[in-house]
Coordinates of C-alpha atoms in Angstrom, one line a residue:
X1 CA -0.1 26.6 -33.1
X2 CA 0.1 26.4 -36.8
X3 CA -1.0 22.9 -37.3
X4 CA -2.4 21.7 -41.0
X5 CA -5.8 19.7 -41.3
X6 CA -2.9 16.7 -42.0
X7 CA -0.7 17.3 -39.0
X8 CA -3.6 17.3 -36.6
X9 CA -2.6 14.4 -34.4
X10 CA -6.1 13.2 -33.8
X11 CA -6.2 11.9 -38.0
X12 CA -3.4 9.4 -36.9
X13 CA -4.9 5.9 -36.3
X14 CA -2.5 5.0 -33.6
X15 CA -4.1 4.1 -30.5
X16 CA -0.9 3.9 -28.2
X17 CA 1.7 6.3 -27.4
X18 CA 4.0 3.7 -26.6
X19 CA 4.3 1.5 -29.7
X20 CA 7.4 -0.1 -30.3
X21 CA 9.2 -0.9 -34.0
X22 CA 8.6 -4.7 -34.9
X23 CA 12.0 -6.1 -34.7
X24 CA 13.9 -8.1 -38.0
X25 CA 14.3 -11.4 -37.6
X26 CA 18.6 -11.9 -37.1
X27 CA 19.9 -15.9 -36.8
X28 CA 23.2 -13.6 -35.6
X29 CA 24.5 -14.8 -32.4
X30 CA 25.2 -11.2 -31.6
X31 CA 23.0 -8.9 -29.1
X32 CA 19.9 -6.9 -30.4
X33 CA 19.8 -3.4 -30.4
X34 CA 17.4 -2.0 -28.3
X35 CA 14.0 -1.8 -29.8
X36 CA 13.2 1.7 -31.0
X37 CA 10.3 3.6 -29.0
X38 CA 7.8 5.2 -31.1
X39 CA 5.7 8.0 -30.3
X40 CA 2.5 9.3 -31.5
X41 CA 1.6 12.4 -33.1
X42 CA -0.5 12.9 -30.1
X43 CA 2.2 12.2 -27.6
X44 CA 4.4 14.6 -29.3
X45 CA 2.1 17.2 -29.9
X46 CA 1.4 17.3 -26.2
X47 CA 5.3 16.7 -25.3
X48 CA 5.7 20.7 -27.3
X49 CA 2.2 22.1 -26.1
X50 CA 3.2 24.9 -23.9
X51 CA 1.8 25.2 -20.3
X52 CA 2.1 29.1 -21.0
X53 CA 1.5 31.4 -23.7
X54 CA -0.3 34.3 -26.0
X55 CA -3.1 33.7 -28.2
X56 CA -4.0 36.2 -31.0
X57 CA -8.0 36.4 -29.9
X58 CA -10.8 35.1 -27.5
X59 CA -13.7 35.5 -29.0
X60 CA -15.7 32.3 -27.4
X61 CA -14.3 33.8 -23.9
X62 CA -16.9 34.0 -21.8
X63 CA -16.1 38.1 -20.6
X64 CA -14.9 38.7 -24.0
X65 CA -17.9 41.7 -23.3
X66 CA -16.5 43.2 -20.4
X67 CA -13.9 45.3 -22.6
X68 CA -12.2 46.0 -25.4
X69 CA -9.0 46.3 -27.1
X70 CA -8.0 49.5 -26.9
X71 CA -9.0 50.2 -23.6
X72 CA -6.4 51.8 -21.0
X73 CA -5.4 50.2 -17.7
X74 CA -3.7 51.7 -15.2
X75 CA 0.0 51.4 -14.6
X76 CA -1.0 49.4 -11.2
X77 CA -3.4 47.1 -13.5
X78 CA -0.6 46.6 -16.0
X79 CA 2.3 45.7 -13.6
X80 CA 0.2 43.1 -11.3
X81 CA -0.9 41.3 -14.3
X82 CA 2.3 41.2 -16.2
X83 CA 3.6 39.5 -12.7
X84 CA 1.2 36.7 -13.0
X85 CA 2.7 36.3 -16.5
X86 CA 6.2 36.4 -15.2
X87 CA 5.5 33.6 -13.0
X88 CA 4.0 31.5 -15.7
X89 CA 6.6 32.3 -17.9
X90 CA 9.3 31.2 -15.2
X91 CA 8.0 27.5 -15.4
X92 CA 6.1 27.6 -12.2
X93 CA 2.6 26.3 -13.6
X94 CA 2.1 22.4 -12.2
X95 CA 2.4 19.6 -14.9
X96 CA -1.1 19.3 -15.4
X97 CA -2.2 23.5 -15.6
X98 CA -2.1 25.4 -19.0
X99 CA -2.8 28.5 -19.7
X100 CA -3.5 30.9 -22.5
X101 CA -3.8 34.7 -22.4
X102 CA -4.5 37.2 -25.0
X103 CA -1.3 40.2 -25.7
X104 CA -4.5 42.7 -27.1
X105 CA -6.9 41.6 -24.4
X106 CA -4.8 41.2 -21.3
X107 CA -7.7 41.1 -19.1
X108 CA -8.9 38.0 -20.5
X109 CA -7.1 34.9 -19.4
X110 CA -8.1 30.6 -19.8
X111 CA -6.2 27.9 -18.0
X112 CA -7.4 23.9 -18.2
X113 CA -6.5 21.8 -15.2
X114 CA -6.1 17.9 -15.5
X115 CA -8.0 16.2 -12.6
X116 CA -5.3 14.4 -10.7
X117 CA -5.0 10.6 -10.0
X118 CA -6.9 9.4 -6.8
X119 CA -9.7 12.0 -7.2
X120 CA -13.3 10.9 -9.2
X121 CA -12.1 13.8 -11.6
X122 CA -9.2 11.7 -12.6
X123 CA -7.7 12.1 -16.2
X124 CA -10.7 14.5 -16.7
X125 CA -9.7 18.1 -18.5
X126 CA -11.4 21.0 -16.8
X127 CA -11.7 24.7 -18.2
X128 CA -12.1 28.0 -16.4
X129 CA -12.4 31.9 -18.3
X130 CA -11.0 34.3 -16.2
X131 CA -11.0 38.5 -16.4
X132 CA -9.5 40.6 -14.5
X133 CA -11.3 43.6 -13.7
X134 CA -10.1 47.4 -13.4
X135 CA -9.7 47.8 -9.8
X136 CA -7.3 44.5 -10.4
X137 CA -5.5 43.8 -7.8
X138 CA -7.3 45.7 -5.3
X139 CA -10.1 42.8 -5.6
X140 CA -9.7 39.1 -7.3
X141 CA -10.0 38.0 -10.7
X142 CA -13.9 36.8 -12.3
X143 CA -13.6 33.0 -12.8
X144 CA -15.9 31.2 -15.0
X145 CA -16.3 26.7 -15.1
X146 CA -16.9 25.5 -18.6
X147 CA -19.5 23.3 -17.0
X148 CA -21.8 22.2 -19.8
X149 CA -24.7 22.3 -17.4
X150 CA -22.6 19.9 -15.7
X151 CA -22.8 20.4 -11.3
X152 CA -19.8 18.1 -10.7
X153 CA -18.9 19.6 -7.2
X154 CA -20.9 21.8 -4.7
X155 CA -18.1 24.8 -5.4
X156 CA -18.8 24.8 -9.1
X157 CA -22.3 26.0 -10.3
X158 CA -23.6 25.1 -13.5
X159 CA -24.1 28.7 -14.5
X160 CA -20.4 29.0 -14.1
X161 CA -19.9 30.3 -11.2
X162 CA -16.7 28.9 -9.2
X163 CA -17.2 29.4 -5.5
X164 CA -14.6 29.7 -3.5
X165 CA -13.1 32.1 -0.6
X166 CA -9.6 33.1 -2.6
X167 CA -12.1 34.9 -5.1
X168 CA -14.8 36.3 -2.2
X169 CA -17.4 34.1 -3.9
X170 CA -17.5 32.1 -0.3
X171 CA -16.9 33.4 3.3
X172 CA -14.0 31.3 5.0
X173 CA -11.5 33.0 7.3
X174 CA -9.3 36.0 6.8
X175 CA -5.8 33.5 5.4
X176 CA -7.9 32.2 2.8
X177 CA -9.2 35.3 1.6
X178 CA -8.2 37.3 -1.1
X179 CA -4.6 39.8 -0.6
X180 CA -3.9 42.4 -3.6
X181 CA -0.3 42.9 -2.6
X182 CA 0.4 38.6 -1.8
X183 CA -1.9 36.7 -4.0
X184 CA -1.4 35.1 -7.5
X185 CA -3.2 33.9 -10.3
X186 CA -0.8 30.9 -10.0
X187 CA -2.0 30.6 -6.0
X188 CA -5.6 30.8 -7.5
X189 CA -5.2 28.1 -10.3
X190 CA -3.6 25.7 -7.5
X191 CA -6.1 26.3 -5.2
X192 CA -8.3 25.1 -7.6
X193 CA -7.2 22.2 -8.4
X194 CA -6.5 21.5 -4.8
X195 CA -9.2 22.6 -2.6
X196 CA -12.4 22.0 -5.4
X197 CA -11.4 18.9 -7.8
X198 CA -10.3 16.7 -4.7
X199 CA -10.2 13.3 -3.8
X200 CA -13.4 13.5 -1.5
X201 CA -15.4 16.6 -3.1
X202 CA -18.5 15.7 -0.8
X203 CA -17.1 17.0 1.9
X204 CA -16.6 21.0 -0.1
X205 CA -20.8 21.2 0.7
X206 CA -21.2 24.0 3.0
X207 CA -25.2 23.9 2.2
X208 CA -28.0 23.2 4.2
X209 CA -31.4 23.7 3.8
X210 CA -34.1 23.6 6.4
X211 CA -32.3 21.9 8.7
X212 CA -31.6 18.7 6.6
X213 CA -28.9 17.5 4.4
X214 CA -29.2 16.5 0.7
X215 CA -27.3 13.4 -0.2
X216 CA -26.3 14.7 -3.6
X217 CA -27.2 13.4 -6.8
X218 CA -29.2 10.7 -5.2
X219 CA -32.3 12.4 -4.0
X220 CA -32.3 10.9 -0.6
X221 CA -32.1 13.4 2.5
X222 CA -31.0 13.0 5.7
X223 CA -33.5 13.8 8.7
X224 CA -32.8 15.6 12.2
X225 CA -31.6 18.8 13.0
X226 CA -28.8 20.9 11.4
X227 CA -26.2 19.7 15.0
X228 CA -27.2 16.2 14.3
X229 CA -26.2 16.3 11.1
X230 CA -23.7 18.3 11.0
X231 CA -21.8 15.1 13.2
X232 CA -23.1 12.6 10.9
X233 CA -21.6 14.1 7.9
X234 CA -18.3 15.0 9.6
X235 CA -14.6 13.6 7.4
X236 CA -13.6 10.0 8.9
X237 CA -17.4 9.1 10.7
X238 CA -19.0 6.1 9.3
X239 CA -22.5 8.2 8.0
X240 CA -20.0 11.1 6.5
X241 CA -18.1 8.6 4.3
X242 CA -21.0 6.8 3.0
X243 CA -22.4 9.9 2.2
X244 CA -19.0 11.0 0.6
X245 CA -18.6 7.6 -1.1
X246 CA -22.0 8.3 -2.9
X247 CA -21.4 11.4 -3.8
X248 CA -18.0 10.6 -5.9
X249 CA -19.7 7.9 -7.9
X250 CA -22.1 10.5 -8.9
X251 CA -19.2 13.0 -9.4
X252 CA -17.3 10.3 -11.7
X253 CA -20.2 9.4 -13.9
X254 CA -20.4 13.8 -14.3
X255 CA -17.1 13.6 -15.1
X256 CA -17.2 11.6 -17.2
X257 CA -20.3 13.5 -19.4
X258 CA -17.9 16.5 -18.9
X259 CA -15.2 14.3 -20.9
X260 CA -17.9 13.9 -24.0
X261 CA -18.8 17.4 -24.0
X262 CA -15.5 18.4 -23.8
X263 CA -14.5 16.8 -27.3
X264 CA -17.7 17.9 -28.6
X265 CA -17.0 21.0 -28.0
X266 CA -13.6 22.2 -27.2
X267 CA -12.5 25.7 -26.0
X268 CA -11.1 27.9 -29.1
X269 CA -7.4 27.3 -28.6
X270 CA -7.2 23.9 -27.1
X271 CA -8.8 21.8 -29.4
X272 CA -5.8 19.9 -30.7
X273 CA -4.5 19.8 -26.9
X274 CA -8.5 18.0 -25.9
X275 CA -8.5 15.9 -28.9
X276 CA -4.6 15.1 -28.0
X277 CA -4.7 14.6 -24.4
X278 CA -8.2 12.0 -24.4
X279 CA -6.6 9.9 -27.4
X280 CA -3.6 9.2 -25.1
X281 CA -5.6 8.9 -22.2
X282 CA -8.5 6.7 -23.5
X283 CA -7.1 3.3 -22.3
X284 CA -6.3 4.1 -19.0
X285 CA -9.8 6.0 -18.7
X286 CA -11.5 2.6 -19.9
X287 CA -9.0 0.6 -17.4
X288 CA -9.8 2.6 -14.7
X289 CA -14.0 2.3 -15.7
X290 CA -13.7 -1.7 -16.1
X291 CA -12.1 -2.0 -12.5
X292 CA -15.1 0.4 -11.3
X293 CA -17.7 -1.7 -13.0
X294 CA -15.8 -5.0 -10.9
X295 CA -16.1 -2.9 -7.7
X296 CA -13.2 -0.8 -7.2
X297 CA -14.0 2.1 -5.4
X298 CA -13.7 5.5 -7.2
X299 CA -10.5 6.9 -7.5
X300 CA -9.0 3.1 -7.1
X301 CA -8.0 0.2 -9.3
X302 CA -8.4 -2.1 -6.6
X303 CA -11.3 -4.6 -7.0
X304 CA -13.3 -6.6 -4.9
X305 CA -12.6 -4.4 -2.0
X306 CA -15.7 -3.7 0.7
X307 CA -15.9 -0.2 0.6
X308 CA -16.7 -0.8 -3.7
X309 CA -18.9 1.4 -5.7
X310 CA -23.1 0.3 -5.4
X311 CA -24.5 -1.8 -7.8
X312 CA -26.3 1.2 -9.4
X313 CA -23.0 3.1 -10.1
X314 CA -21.3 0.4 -11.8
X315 CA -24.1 -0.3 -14.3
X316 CA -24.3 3.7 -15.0
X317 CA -20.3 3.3 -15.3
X318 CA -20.6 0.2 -17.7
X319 CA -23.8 2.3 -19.7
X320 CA -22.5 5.3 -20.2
X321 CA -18.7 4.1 -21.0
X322 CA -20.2 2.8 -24.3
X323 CA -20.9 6.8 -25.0
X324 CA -17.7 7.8 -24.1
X325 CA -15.9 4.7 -26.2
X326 CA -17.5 6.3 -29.3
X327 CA -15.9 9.4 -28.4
X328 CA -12.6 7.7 -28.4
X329 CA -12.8 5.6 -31.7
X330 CA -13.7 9.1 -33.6
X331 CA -10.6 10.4 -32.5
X332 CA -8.7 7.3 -33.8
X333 CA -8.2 5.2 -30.6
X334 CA -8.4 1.7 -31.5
X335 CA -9.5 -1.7 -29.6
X336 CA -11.4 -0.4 -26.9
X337 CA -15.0 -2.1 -28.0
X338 CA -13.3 -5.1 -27.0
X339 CA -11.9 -4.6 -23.9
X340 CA -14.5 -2.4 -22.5
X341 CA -16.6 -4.3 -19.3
X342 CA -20.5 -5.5 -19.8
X343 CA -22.9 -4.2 -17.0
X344 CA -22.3 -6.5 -13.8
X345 CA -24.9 -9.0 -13.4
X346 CA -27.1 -8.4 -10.8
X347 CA -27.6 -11.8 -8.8
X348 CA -31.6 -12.4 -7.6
X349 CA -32.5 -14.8 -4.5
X350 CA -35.0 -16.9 -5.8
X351 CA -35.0 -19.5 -3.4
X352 CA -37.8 -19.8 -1.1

């Protein structure tokens, strides 16, 4: 990407992307010009960042071991995975998937998917490694999560592993399943993004164990036999949306801690792209956290609503915002300390 240590965009103090040119004072009687919108460096550099293309090496990918340079694929190999770069190349990735592959390692492949608005994963960047073996296409691609020791959903292990039935890591039925001669790496990426970092992620648990059902995250478990609750945490009952409900606050708060280590530590190739993307981002990350911290319920800026996040997950939110804050300022976002929200104040009874 060719960028010098003074044209990273991440040095530039700027803290909006949408500054505007103060205007001259004119006693003319005659109209202003329209006021001139200024972007920043950031901004830009993410306007030209490419959703597809080549990198020169991976050598923090995590199957950079699984081959080599000069080995030979078959003509089969070659073909199916020069498709999936056609279809990149022919602008079909979604605004908010990029991907980078390697012309001397085509078996290595890394893609970052933006987590969408609505979902606890919102605004949140989220890597995955991915090989393609030799009997490619005859059997899926190797995936690996960037997870940081991170468990931020019950399809996405914090060794890595990403489990889900398009890659044979999980058993669902025969349309969902893996087709050499019909599926993509495109189909793959969306399905991703789609069917793991959703708006209601709690409901992706396919786990039981001894007949009861772990409330995620929160250590409580749910007694009576696997039929029972099987009910209670069915999508649109009263028990199963509490439990979901629960389970995204602990999901945003992960999220969150994936955001931190993320900057920390960004994957070789997208570092000005992290940096980039969370310095644009940062205010409406600490918008969405203050209305969270009032009550809104994850994935919502509405407030005071009565389905609103538990006390105990807008004091975490409120905590742990001040770690992510620091984040932003050493990127160059400015005048966040300020608007970020205090813990909420927790109200005692002491009337007798």
């Amino acid at each position: 990407m060719g960028m010098s240590t003074t044209d990273q965009p991440w040095g530039c103090p700027n803290s909006s992307s949408n500054r505007t040119s103060k205007p001259s004072r004119n006693s003319s009687s005659h109209p202003r010009a329209p006021l001139e919108v200024v972007s920043s460096a950031q901004a830009n550099f993410l306007r030209h960042f490419k959703r597809f293309d080549t990198v020169e090496d991976f050598s923090d990918h995590h199957y950079v071991s699984n081959g080599n340079a000069s080995k030979q694929h078959s003509k089969t190999w070659v073909k199916k995975v020069q498709v999936d770069w056609k279809i990149f190349l022919e602008n079909n990735l979604p605004e908010t998937i990029f991907v980078r592959t390697c012309e001397s390692r085509m078996d290595l492949m890394r893609a970052v998917i933006i987590g969408a608005e609505g979902t606890p994963y919102h605004d949140g960047l989220f890597f995955f490694d991915i090989h393609f073996p030799d009997n490619y296409p005859s059997v899926p691609p190797m995936v690996h999560y960037h997870s940081g020791g991170l468990r931020i959903n019950p399809n996405l292990y914090t060794s890595g592993k990403v489990c889900l039935s398009l890659l044979g890591t999980w058993n669902g039925n025969t349309r969902e399943q893996w087709l050499p001669r019909e599926s993509t790496m495109l189909q793959l990426l969306v399905s991703i993004q789609a069917l793991i970092l959703n708006q209601k992620p709690y409901f992706n648990e396919p786990s039981y164990e001894q007949g009861r059902l772990r409330a995620w995250g929160k250590g409580a478990w749910a007694p009576g036999p696997k039929q029972f609750l099987t009910k209670i945490r069915t999508k649109g009952t009263p028990s199963g949306e509490a439990y979901s409900k629960v389970y995204s606050e602990n999901v945003y708060i992960l999220s969150l801690r994936t955001m931190v280590y993320g900057m920390r530590k960004p994957p070789k190739h997208f570092e000005e792209f992290v940096r980039s993307h969370y310095f644009e981002r940062a205010h409406d990350i600490v918008k969405a956290s203050n209305a969270y911290i009032e009550g809104a319920p994850v994935g919502s800026l509405v407030k005071g609503t009565s389905q609103g996040g538990s006390m105990q997950f807008r004091n975490e939110v409120a905590v742990f915002m001040k770690t992510v804050v620091d984040e932003f300022v050493k990127l160059g976002v400015n005048e966040l300390e300020d608007i970020l929200e205090p813990p909420p104040v927790i109200h005692t009874n002491t009337s007798r």
